[in-house]
PDB file of C-alpha atoms in Angstrom:
ATOM      1  CA  MET A   1      -0.381  -0.082   0.074  1.00 97.00           C
ATOM      2  CA  VAL A   2       1.666   3.574  -0.472  1.00 98.00           C
ATOM      3  CA  LEU A   3       0.485   6.767   1.433  1.00 98.00           C
ATOM      4  CA  PHE A   4      -0.001   9.976   0.032  1.00 98.00           C
ATOM      5  CA  LEU A   5       0.733  12.886   2.079  1.00 98.00           C
ATOM      6  CA  HIS A   6      -0.270  16.377   0.696  1.00 98.00           C
ATOM      7  CA  GLY A   7       0.683  19.440   1.228  1.00 98.00           C
ATOM      8  CA  PHE A   8      -0.843  22.907   2.992  1.00 98.00           C
ATOM      9  CA  PRO A   9      -3.276  24.389   2.704  1.00 98.00           C
ATOM     10  CA  LEU A  10      -4.862  21.640   0.234  1.00 98.00           C
ATOM     11  CA  ASN A  11      -6.160  18.202   1.231  1.00 98.00           C
ATOM     12  CA  SER A  12      -5.849  14.658  -0.652  1.00 98.00           C
ATOM     13  CA  TYR A  13      -7.511  15.848  -3.492  1.00 98.00           C
ATOM     14  CA  GLN A  14      -3.721  16.909  -4.941  1.00 98.00           C
ATOM     15  CA  TRP A  15      -2.991  13.365  -5.299  1.00 98.00           C
ATOM     16  CA  ARG A  16      -5.908  12.322  -8.161  1.00 98.00           C
ATOM     17  CA  GLY A  17      -3.839  12.296 -11.030  1.00 98.00           C
ATOM     18  CA  ALA A  18      -0.741  10.575  -9.401  1.00 98.00           C
ATOM     19  CA  ILE A  19      -3.566   7.614  -7.920  1.00 98.00           C
ATOM     20  CA  ALA A  20      -4.853   6.951 -11.207  1.00 98.00           C
ATOM     21  CA  ARG A  21      -1.317   6.288 -12.472  1.00 98.00           C
ATOM     22  CA  LEU A  22      -0.149   4.609  -9.525  1.00 98.00           C
ATOM     23  CA  SER A  23      -3.682   2.602  -8.781  1.00 98.00           C
ATOM     24  CA  PRO A  24      -2.607  -0.812 -10.792  1.00 98.00           C
ATOM     25  CA  TYR A  25       0.108  -1.197  -8.432  1.00 98.00           C
ATOM     26  CA  ARG A  26      -0.731  -0.517  -5.025  1.00 97.00           C
ATOM     27  CA  ARG A  27      -3.799  -0.160  -2.621  1.00 97.00           C
ATOM     28  CA  CYS A  28      -3.601   4.179  -3.063  1.00 98.00           C
ATOM     29  CA  ILE A  29      -4.299   5.947   0.386  1.00 98.00           C
ATOM     30  CA  ALA A  30      -4.524   9.610   0.836  1.00 98.00           C
ATOM     31  CA  PRO A  31      -6.192  10.980   4.098  1.00 98.00           C
ATOM     32  CA  ASP A  32      -6.733  14.215   4.645  1.00 98.00           C
ATOM     33  CA  TRP A  33      -4.430  16.053   7.400  1.00 98.00           C
ATOM     34  CA  LEU A  34      -6.791  16.469  10.552  1.00 97.00           C
ATOM     35  CA  GLY A  35      -7.885  20.087  10.274  1.00 97.00           C
ATOM     36  CA  LEU A  36      -7.696  20.167   6.745  1.00 98.00           C
ATOM     37  CA  GLY A  37      -9.632  18.597   4.043  1.00 97.00           C
ATOM     38  CA  TYR A  38     -12.366  17.279   4.892  1.00 96.00           C
ATOM     39  CA  THR A  39     -11.653  15.351   7.787  1.00 93.00           C
ATOM     40  CA  GLN A  40     -13.598  15.959  11.246  1.00 90.00           C
ATOM     41  CA  VAL A  41     -11.768  16.686  14.459  1.00 94.00           C
ATOM     42  CA  ALA A  42     -12.767  14.993  18.096  1.00 92.00           C
ATOM     43  CA  ALA A  43     -12.912  17.745  20.473  1.00 89.00           C
ATOM     44  CA  GLY A  44     -10.075  18.647  22.938  1.00 89.00           C
ATOM     45  CA  VAL A  45      -7.292  17.758  20.095  1.00 92.00           C
ATOM     46  CA  ASP A  46      -4.480  19.417  19.499  1.00 93.00           C
ATOM     47  CA  ILE A  47      -2.956  19.637  15.947  1.00 97.00           C
ATOM     48  CA  THR A  48       0.086  19.351  14.940  1.00 97.00           C
ATOM     49  CA  PRO A  49       2.302  17.121  13.184  1.00 98.00           C
ATOM     50  CA  ALA A  50       2.885  14.649  15.899  1.00 97.00           C
ATOM     51  CA  THR A  51      -0.613  14.254  16.171  1.00 97.00           C
ATOM     52  CA  GLN A  52      -0.621  13.601  12.357  1.00 98.00           C
ATOM     53  CA  VAL A  53       1.310  10.867  13.066  1.00 98.00           C
ATOM     54  CA  GLN A  54      -0.734   9.174  15.092  1.00 97.00           C
ATOM     55  CA  MET A  55      -3.789   9.497  12.639  1.00 97.00           C
ATOM     56  CA  LEU A  56      -1.358   7.263  10.443  1.00 98.00           C
ATOM     57  CA  ALA A  57      -0.477   4.918  12.764  1.00 98.00           C
ATOM     58  CA  ALA A  58      -3.930   4.686  14.097  1.00 97.00           C
ATOM     59  CA  LEU A  59      -5.197   4.714  10.446  1.00 97.00           C
ATOM     60  CA  LEU A  60      -2.918   1.606   9.064  1.00 98.00           C
ATOM     61  CA  ASP A  61      -3.535   0.329  12.489  1.00 98.00           C
ATOM     62  CA  THR A  62      -7.553   0.163  11.326  1.00 96.00           C
ATOM     63  CA  PHE A  63      -6.606  -1.074   7.958  1.00 95.00           C
ATOM     64  CA  SER A  64      -4.684  -3.899   9.568  1.00 97.00           C
ATOM     65  CA  ILE A  65      -1.788  -2.943   7.136  1.00 97.00           C
ATOM     66  CA  ARG A  66       1.812  -3.657   8.486  1.00 96.00           C
ATOM     67  CA  ASP A  67       4.230  -1.136   6.411  1.00 97.00           C
ATOM     68  CA  VAL A  68       3.525   1.368   3.385  1.00 98.00           C
ATOM     69  CA  ASP A  69       5.146   3.157   0.772  1.00 98.00           C
ATOM     70  CA  ILE A  70       4.689   6.879   1.306  1.00 99.00           C
ATOM     71  CA  VAL A  71       4.555   9.855  -0.684  1.00 99.00           C
ATOM     72  CA  ALA A  72       4.855  13.114   0.249  1.00 99.00           C
ATOM     73  CA  ASN A  73       4.606  17.018  -0.376  1.00 98.00           C
ATOM     74  CA  ASP A  74       4.701  19.897   1.360  1.00 98.00           C
ATOM     75  CA  SER A  75       4.305  19.417   5.083  1.00 98.00           C
ATOM     76  CA  GLY A  76       2.889  16.414   4.669  1.00 98.00           C
ATOM     77  CA  GLY A  77       7.383  15.767   3.526  1.00 98.00           C
ATOM     78  CA  ALA A  78       7.333  16.759   7.648  1.00 98.00           C
ATOM     79  CA  VAL A  79       5.160  14.119   8.929  1.00 98.00           C
ATOM     80  CA  ALA A  80       6.321  11.586   6.970  1.00 98.00           C
ATOM     81  CA  GLN A  81      10.129  12.418   8.366  1.00 98.00           C
ATOM     82  CA  LEU A  82       8.316  12.083  11.929  1.00 98.00           C
ATOM     83  CA  PHE A  83       6.325   9.029  10.842  1.00 98.00           C
ATOM     84  CA  LEU A  84       9.776   7.554   9.352  1.00 98.00           C
ATOM     85  CA  THR A  85      11.380   8.433  12.480  1.00 98.00           C
ATOM     86  CA  HIS A  86       8.547   6.964  14.746  1.00 98.00           C
ATOM     87  CA  HIS A  87       7.997   4.054  12.677  1.00 98.00           C
ATOM     88  CA  PRO A  88      11.376   2.909  11.140  1.00 97.00           C
ATOM     89  CA  ASP A  89       9.554  -0.108  10.848  1.00 97.00           C
ATOM     90  CA  ARG A  90       6.708   0.510   8.622  1.00 98.00           C
ATOM     91  CA  VAL A  91       7.879   2.369   6.224  1.00 98.00           C
ATOM     92  CA  ARG A  92       9.074   0.637   2.343  1.00 98.00           C
ATOM     93  CA  THR A  93      10.237   3.317   0.471  1.00 98.00           C
ATOM     94  CA  LEU A  94      10.009   6.693   1.229  1.00 98.00           C
ATOM     95  CA  LEU A  95       9.373   9.257  -2.258  1.00 99.00           C
ATOM     96  CA  LEU A  96      10.015  12.711  -1.174  1.00 99.00           C
ATOM     97  CA  THR A  97       9.135  15.972  -2.835  1.00 99.00           C
ATOM     98  CA  ASN A  98       9.813  20.047  -1.867  1.00 99.00           C
ATOM     99  CA  CYS A  99       9.007  19.754   1.940  1.00 98.00           C
ATOM    100  CA  ASP A 100       9.950  20.696   5.354  1.00 98.00           C
ATOM    101  CA  VAL A 101      13.868  20.198   6.420  1.00 98.00           C
ATOM    102  CA  GLU A 102      15.506  20.129  10.175  1.00 98.00           C
ATOM    103  CA  ASN A 103      17.256  22.940   9.276  1.00 97.00           C
ATOM    104  CA  ASN A 104      14.771  25.056   7.521  1.00 97.00           C
ATOM    105  CA  CYS A 105      11.377  24.505   9.206  1.00 98.00           C
ATOM    106  CA  PRO A 106       9.000  26.143   8.890  1.00 98.00           C
ATOM    107  CA  PRO A 107      11.172  28.566   5.928  1.00 98.00           C
ATOM    108  CA  PRO A 108      10.737  31.792   6.268  1.00 97.00           C
ATOM    109  CA  ALA A 109       8.015  32.342   4.675  1.00 97.00           C
ATOM    110  CA  VAL A 110       5.476  30.101   6.614  1.00 97.00           C
ATOM    111  CA  VAL A 111       6.081  33.045   9.256  1.00 98.00           C
ATOM    112  CA  PRO A 112       3.381  35.248   8.732  1.00 98.00           C
ATOM    113  CA  VAL A 113       0.998  32.733   7.704  1.00 98.00           C
ATOM    114  CA  ILE A 114       1.765  31.058  11.098  1.00 98.00           C
ATOM    115  CA  GLU A 115       1.958  35.190  12.548  1.00 98.00           C
ATOM    116  CA  LEU A 116      -1.400  35.806  11.647  1.00 98.00           C
ATOM    117  CA  ALA A 117      -3.521  32.253  12.269  1.00 98.00           C
ATOM    118  CA  LYS A 118      -2.302  33.469  15.877  1.00 98.00           C
ATOM    119  CA  LYS A 119      -4.400  35.861  15.277  1.00 98.00           C
ATOM    120  CA  GLY A 120      -6.968  34.134  14.595  1.00 98.00           C
ATOM    121  CA  ARG A 121      -6.935  35.639  11.785  1.00 98.00           C
ATOM    122  CA  PHE A 122      -4.683  33.518   8.760  1.00 98.00           C
ATOM    123  CA  ALA A 123      -8.425  31.643   7.426  1.00 98.00           C
ATOM    124  CA  ASP A 124     -10.367  35.309   7.167  1.00 98.00           C
ATOM    125  CA  GLU A 125      -7.138  37.198   5.484  1.00 98.00           C
ATOM    126  CA  TRP A 126      -5.683  34.608   3.261  1.00 98.00           C
ATOM    127  CA  LEU A 127      -8.041  31.976   2.493  1.00 98.00           C
ATOM    128  CA  ALA A 128     -11.794  33.094   2.913  1.00 98.00           C
ATOM    129  CA  PRO A 129     -11.063  36.350  -0.258  1.00 98.00           C
ATOM    130  CA  TRP A 130      -9.702  33.827  -2.371  1.00 98.00           C
ATOM    131  CA  VAL A 131     -12.863  31.895  -2.356  1.00 98.00           C
ATOM    132  CA  ALA A 132     -14.889  34.498  -3.050  1.00 98.00           C
ATOM    133  CA  ASP A 133     -12.399  35.635  -5.886  1.00 98.00           C
ATOM    134  CA  LYS A 134     -11.062  32.757  -7.654  1.00 98.00           C
ATOM    135  CA  ASN A 135      -9.140  35.092 -10.094  1.00 98.00           C
ATOM    136  CA  LEU A 136      -7.710  36.758  -7.239  1.00 98.00           C
ATOM    137  CA  ALA A 137      -7.157  32.953  -6.066  1.00 98.00           C
ATOM    138  CA  ARG A 138      -4.770  32.545  -9.092  1.00 98.00           C
ATOM    139  CA  SER A 139      -3.035  35.617  -9.200  1.00 98.00           C
ATOM    140  CA  ASP A 140       0.763  36.233  -7.736  1.00 97.00           C
ATOM    141  CA  LYS A 141      -0.990  37.145  -4.257  1.00 97.00           C
ATOM    142  CA  GLY A 142      -2.748  34.279  -4.481  1.00 98.00           C
ATOM    143  CA  LEU A 143      -1.930  29.953  -3.972  1.00 98.00           C
ATOM    144  CA  GLY A 144      -1.973  29.898  -7.321  1.00 98.00           C
ATOM    145  CA  GLY A 145       0.429  31.916  -8.552  1.00 98.00           C
ATOM    146  CA  MET A 146       2.377  31.655  -5.232  1.00 98.00           C
ATOM    147  CA  THR A 147       2.335  27.617  -5.268  1.00 98.00           C
ATOM    148  CA  PHE A 148       1.005  26.905  -8.708  1.00 98.00           C
ATOM    149  CA  THR A 149       3.291  26.207 -11.401  1.00 98.00           C
ATOM    150  CA  TYR A 150       0.605  27.088 -14.075  1.00 98.00           C
ATOM    151  CA  PRO A 151      -1.562  29.091 -12.135  1.00 98.00           C
ATOM    152  CA  GLU A 152      -3.864  29.830 -15.111  1.00 98.00           C
ATOM    153  CA  ARG A 153      -5.298  26.014 -15.520  1.00 98.00           C
ATOM    154  CA  LEU A 154      -6.087  26.311 -11.242  1.00 98.00           C
ATOM    155  CA  ALA A 155      -9.723  25.283 -11.291  1.00 98.00           C
ATOM    156  CA  ASP A 156     -12.659  27.469  -9.978  1.00 98.00           C
ATOM    157  CA  GLU A 157     -13.918  23.871  -8.273  1.00 98.00           C
ATOM    158  CA  THR A 158     -10.343  22.456  -7.808  1.00 98.00           C
ATOM    159  CA  ILE A 159     -10.112  25.775  -5.681  1.00 98.00           C
ATOM    160  CA  ASP A 160     -13.118  25.269  -3.877  1.00 98.00           C
ATOM    161  CA  MET A 161     -12.702  21.625  -3.904  1.00 98.00           C
ATOM    162  CA  TYR A 162      -9.206  22.690  -1.522  1.00 98.00           C
ATOM    163  CA  LEU A 163     -10.304  25.885   0.424  1.00 98.00           C
ATOM    164  CA  GLY A 164     -14.269  25.994   0.631  1.00 98.00           C
ATOM    165  CA  PRO A 165     -13.972  23.360   4.041  1.00 98.00           C
ATOM    166  CA  LEU A 166     -11.446  25.757   5.097  1.00 98.00           C
ATOM    167  CA  VAL A 167     -13.603  28.848   5.877  1.00 98.00           C
ATOM    168  CA  GLU A 168     -17.048  27.400   5.554  1.00 97.00           C
ATOM    169  CA  SER A 169     -17.475  28.095   9.898  1.00 97.00           C
ATOM    170  CA  PRO A 170     -15.967  29.697  12.515  1.00 97.00           C
ATOM    171  CA  GLN A 171     -14.492  26.383  13.518  1.00 96.00           C
ATOM    172  CA  ARG A 172     -13.778  25.156  10.881  1.00 97.00           C
ATOM    173  CA  LYS A 173     -11.234  28.283  10.323  1.00 98.00           C
ATOM    174  CA  ALA A 174     -10.387  28.042  13.671  1.00 97.00           C
ATOM    175  CA  LEU A 175      -9.087  24.345  12.845  1.00 97.00           C
ATOM    176  CA  THR A 176      -7.454  25.722   9.464  1.00 98.00           C
ATOM    177  CA  ASN A 177      -5.317  28.270  11.971  1.00 98.00           C
ATOM    178  CA  ALA A 178      -4.724  25.490  14.161  1.00 98.00           C
ATOM    179  CA  TYR A 179      -2.745  23.605  11.460  1.00 98.00           C
ATOM    180  CA  ALA A 180      -0.778  26.781  10.602  1.00 98.00           C
ATOM    181  CA  ILE A 181       0.256  27.145  14.570  1.00 98.00           C
ATOM    182  CA  GLY A 182       0.655  23.531  15.027  1.00 97.00           C
ATOM    183  CA  LEU A 183       3.860  23.949  12.291  1.00 98.00           C
ATOM    184  CA  ALA A 184       6.287  26.569  14.745  1.00 97.00           C
ATOM    185  CA  PRO A 185       7.817  24.864  16.731  1.00 97.00           C
ATOM    186  CA  ASN A 186       9.900  22.900  14.369  1.00 98.00           C
ATOM    187  CA  PRO A 187       8.404  20.125  14.664  1.00 97.00           C
ATOM    188  CA  LEU A 188      11.158  18.223  12.806  1.00 98.00           C
ATOM    189  CA  ALA A 189      13.466  19.384  15.803  1.00 98.00           C
ATOM    190  CA  GLY A 190      16.862  16.437  16.581  1.00 97.00           C
ATOM    191  CA  THR A 191      15.166  14.186  14.327  1.00 98.00           C
ATOM    192  CA  GLU A 192      18.811  14.210  11.743  1.00 98.00           C
ATOM    193  CA  SER A 193      20.270  11.782  13.371  1.00 98.00           C
ATOM    194  CA  LEU A 194      17.580   9.826  13.601  1.00 98.00           C
ATOM    195  CA  LEU A 195      17.267   9.758   9.737  1.00 98.00           C
ATOM    196  CA  LYS A 196      21.084   9.269   9.026  1.00 98.00           C
ATOM    197  CA  GLN A 197      20.234   5.620  10.735  1.00 97.00           C
ATOM    198  CA  SER A 198      17.514   5.553   8.102  1.00 98.00           C
ATOM    199  CA  GLN A 199      17.669   2.285   5.567  1.00 97.00           C
ATOM    200  CA  VAL A 200      14.709   3.075   4.166  1.00 98.00           C
ATOM    201  CA  PRO A 201      15.076   3.563   0.211  1.00 98.00           C
ATOM    202  CA  VAL A 202      14.090   7.623  -0.660  1.00 98.00           C
ATOM    203  CA  ARG A 203      14.145   9.840  -4.064  1.00 98.00           C
ATOM    204  CA  ILE A 204      13.445  13.437  -3.482  1.00 98.00           C
ATOM    205  CA  VAL A 205      12.109  15.489  -6.592  1.00 99.00           C
ATOM    206  CA  TRP A 206      12.360  18.764  -6.283  1.00 98.00           C
ATOM    207  CA  GLY A 207      10.869  21.840  -8.307  1.00 98.00           C
ATOM    208  CA  THR A 208      13.050  24.163  -8.925  1.00 98.00           C
ATOM    209  CA  GLY A 209      11.063  27.233  -9.009  1.00 98.00           C
ATOM    210  CA  ASP A 210       9.908  26.961  -5.392  1.00 98.00           C
ATOM    211  CA  THR A 211      10.055  30.843  -3.680  1.00 97.00           C
ATOM    212  CA  ILE A 212       9.563  28.437  -0.319  1.00 98.00           C
ATOM    213  CA  PHE A 213      11.164  25.747   0.560  1.00 98.00           C
ATOM    214  CA  SER A 214      15.412  25.753  -1.505  1.00 96.00           C
ATOM    215  CA  GLN A 215      17.091  24.001  -3.511  1.00 97.00           C
ATOM    216  CA  ASP A 216      20.047  23.375  -0.077  1.00 98.00           C
ATOM    217  CA  ASP A 217      16.718  21.582   1.461  1.00 98.00           C
ATOM    218  CA  ALA A 218      16.957  18.522  -1.319  1.00 98.00           C
ATOM    219  CA  ALA A 219      20.698  18.757  -1.130  1.00 98.00           C
ATOM    220  CA  TYR A 220      20.085  18.324   2.754  1.00 98.00           C
ATOM    221  CA  LEU A 221      17.111  15.177   2.558  1.00 98.00           C
ATOM    222  CA  ASP A 222      20.135  14.002   0.066  1.00 98.00           C
ATOM    223  CA  ARG A 223      22.960  13.573   1.703  1.00 98.00           C
ATOM    224  CA  THR A 224      21.318  12.877   5.421  1.00 98.00           C
ATOM    225  CA  LEU A 225      19.353  10.444   3.955  1.00 98.00           C
ATOM    226  CA  PRO A 226      21.955   7.272   3.784  1.00 98.00           C
ATOM    227  CA  ARG A 227      19.696   5.474   0.773  1.00 98.00           C
ATOM    228  CA  SER A 228      19.102   8.766  -1.204  1.00 98.00           C
ATOM    229  CA  GLN A 229      18.936   7.307  -4.251  1.00 98.00           C
ATOM    230  CA  GLY A 230      19.487  11.153  -5.466  1.00 98.00           C
ATOM    231  CA  VAL A 231      17.441  14.482  -6.328  1.00 98.00           C
ATOM    232  CA  ARG A 232      15.618  14.043  -9.833  1.00 98.00           C
ATOM    233  CA  ARG A 233      14.743  18.371 -10.170  1.00 98.00           C
ATOM    234  CA  ILE A 234      12.069  19.827 -12.359  1.00 98.00           C
ATOM    235  CA  ASP A 235      13.010  22.872 -14.326  1.00 98.00           C
ATOM    236  CA  GLY A 236      10.508  25.915 -13.079  1.00 98.00           C
ATOM    237  CA  ALA A 237       8.150  23.429 -10.862  1.00 98.00           C
ATOM    238  CA  LYS A 238       6.435  25.222  -8.109  1.00 98.00           C
ATOM    239  CA  LEU A 239       5.861  23.724  -4.420  1.00 98.00           C
ATOM    240  CA  PHE A 240       2.718  22.371  -5.566  1.00 98.00           C
ATOM    241  CA  PHE A 241       3.788  20.545  -8.982  1.00 98.00           C
ATOM    242  CA  PRO A 242       3.013  17.313  -7.701  1.00 98.00           C
ATOM    243  CA  GLU A 243      -0.477  17.698  -8.822  1.00 98.00           C
ATOM    244  CA  GLU A 244       0.262  19.210 -11.711  1.00 98.00           C
ATOM    245  CA  PHE A 245       2.312  16.991 -13.744  1.00 98.00           C
ATOM    246  CA  PRO A 246       1.115  12.993 -11.961  1.00 98.00           C
ATOM    247  CA  ASP A 247       3.201  11.762 -14.412  1.00 98.00           C
ATOM    248  CA  VAL A 248       6.848  12.404 -13.153  1.00 98.00           C
ATOM    249  CA  ILE A 249       5.666  11.062  -9.594  1.00 98.00           C
ATOM    250  CA  ALA A 250       4.375   8.391 -10.969  1.00 98.00           C
ATOM    251  CA  GLU A 251       7.327   7.744 -12.887  1.00 98.00           C
ATOM    252  CA  GLU A 252       9.659   7.757  -9.789  1.00 98.00           C
ATOM    253  CA  ALA A 253       7.377   5.822  -7.682  1.00 98.00           C
ATOM    254  CA  ARG A 254       7.276   2.791  -9.808  1.00 98.00           C
ATOM    255  CA  LYS A 255      10.786   3.521 -10.709  1.00 98.00           C
ATOM    256  CA  LEU A 256      11.703   3.143  -6.494  1.00 98.00           C
ATOM    257  CA  TRP A 257       9.352   0.491  -6.114  1.00 98.00           C
ATOM    258  CA  GLY A 258      10.749  -1.554  -9.094  1.00 98.00           C
ATOM    259  CA  VAL A 259       8.055  -2.309 -10.445  1.00 97.00           C
TER     260      VAL A 259
END
């Protein structure tokens, strides 16, 4: 089985193209994170990368699944690294795309989001206007221009799929803000020594047009993970390129899995 771990503020819909291409080779599961997408969060649950790891382990236990291949992007990559350090025997392979690393977590570009979220303003001041104005969402000041390689291809329906549930009620806005707040302090602090002990095969695929995570982050992962199979760089691709280039994800996953 393969777990697809999405980015922020997206949800599992991000992986639809990759799943269509890889489902003949693996059972595919793409959960929404607690606080994002269409999840229901129990009262009193802290929304942090650590609790996302607990959620994933419980999900696998529910399905009686022992170990998995993981494909991850953005903050999903941070959770993937944490899952690997907490459950090294449950990960067969790891395919990482642009994401957090210990020495750049959270990255500077995300700090303003976290600070707004702490004031209870992120969902209202960033996400709600994008839902209301899809052209703004696709602009350089919106989700599309900041994180998609081809923002003009971002359909109205896709924007609604991602952002609509995050601003549909005061309760959901609070959960969205809580997700952002959970990205600090550095959830990957102390993981490097554990990652250096990993014997899990890893492939890194990195968009060079990303303005959130640097090219140095890919190099860090490559030298830190002992069984890294190197970095493939996608020229000009921005943070959420896995949605836009599902053929690349499928090609690299099949090579990593040997199928």
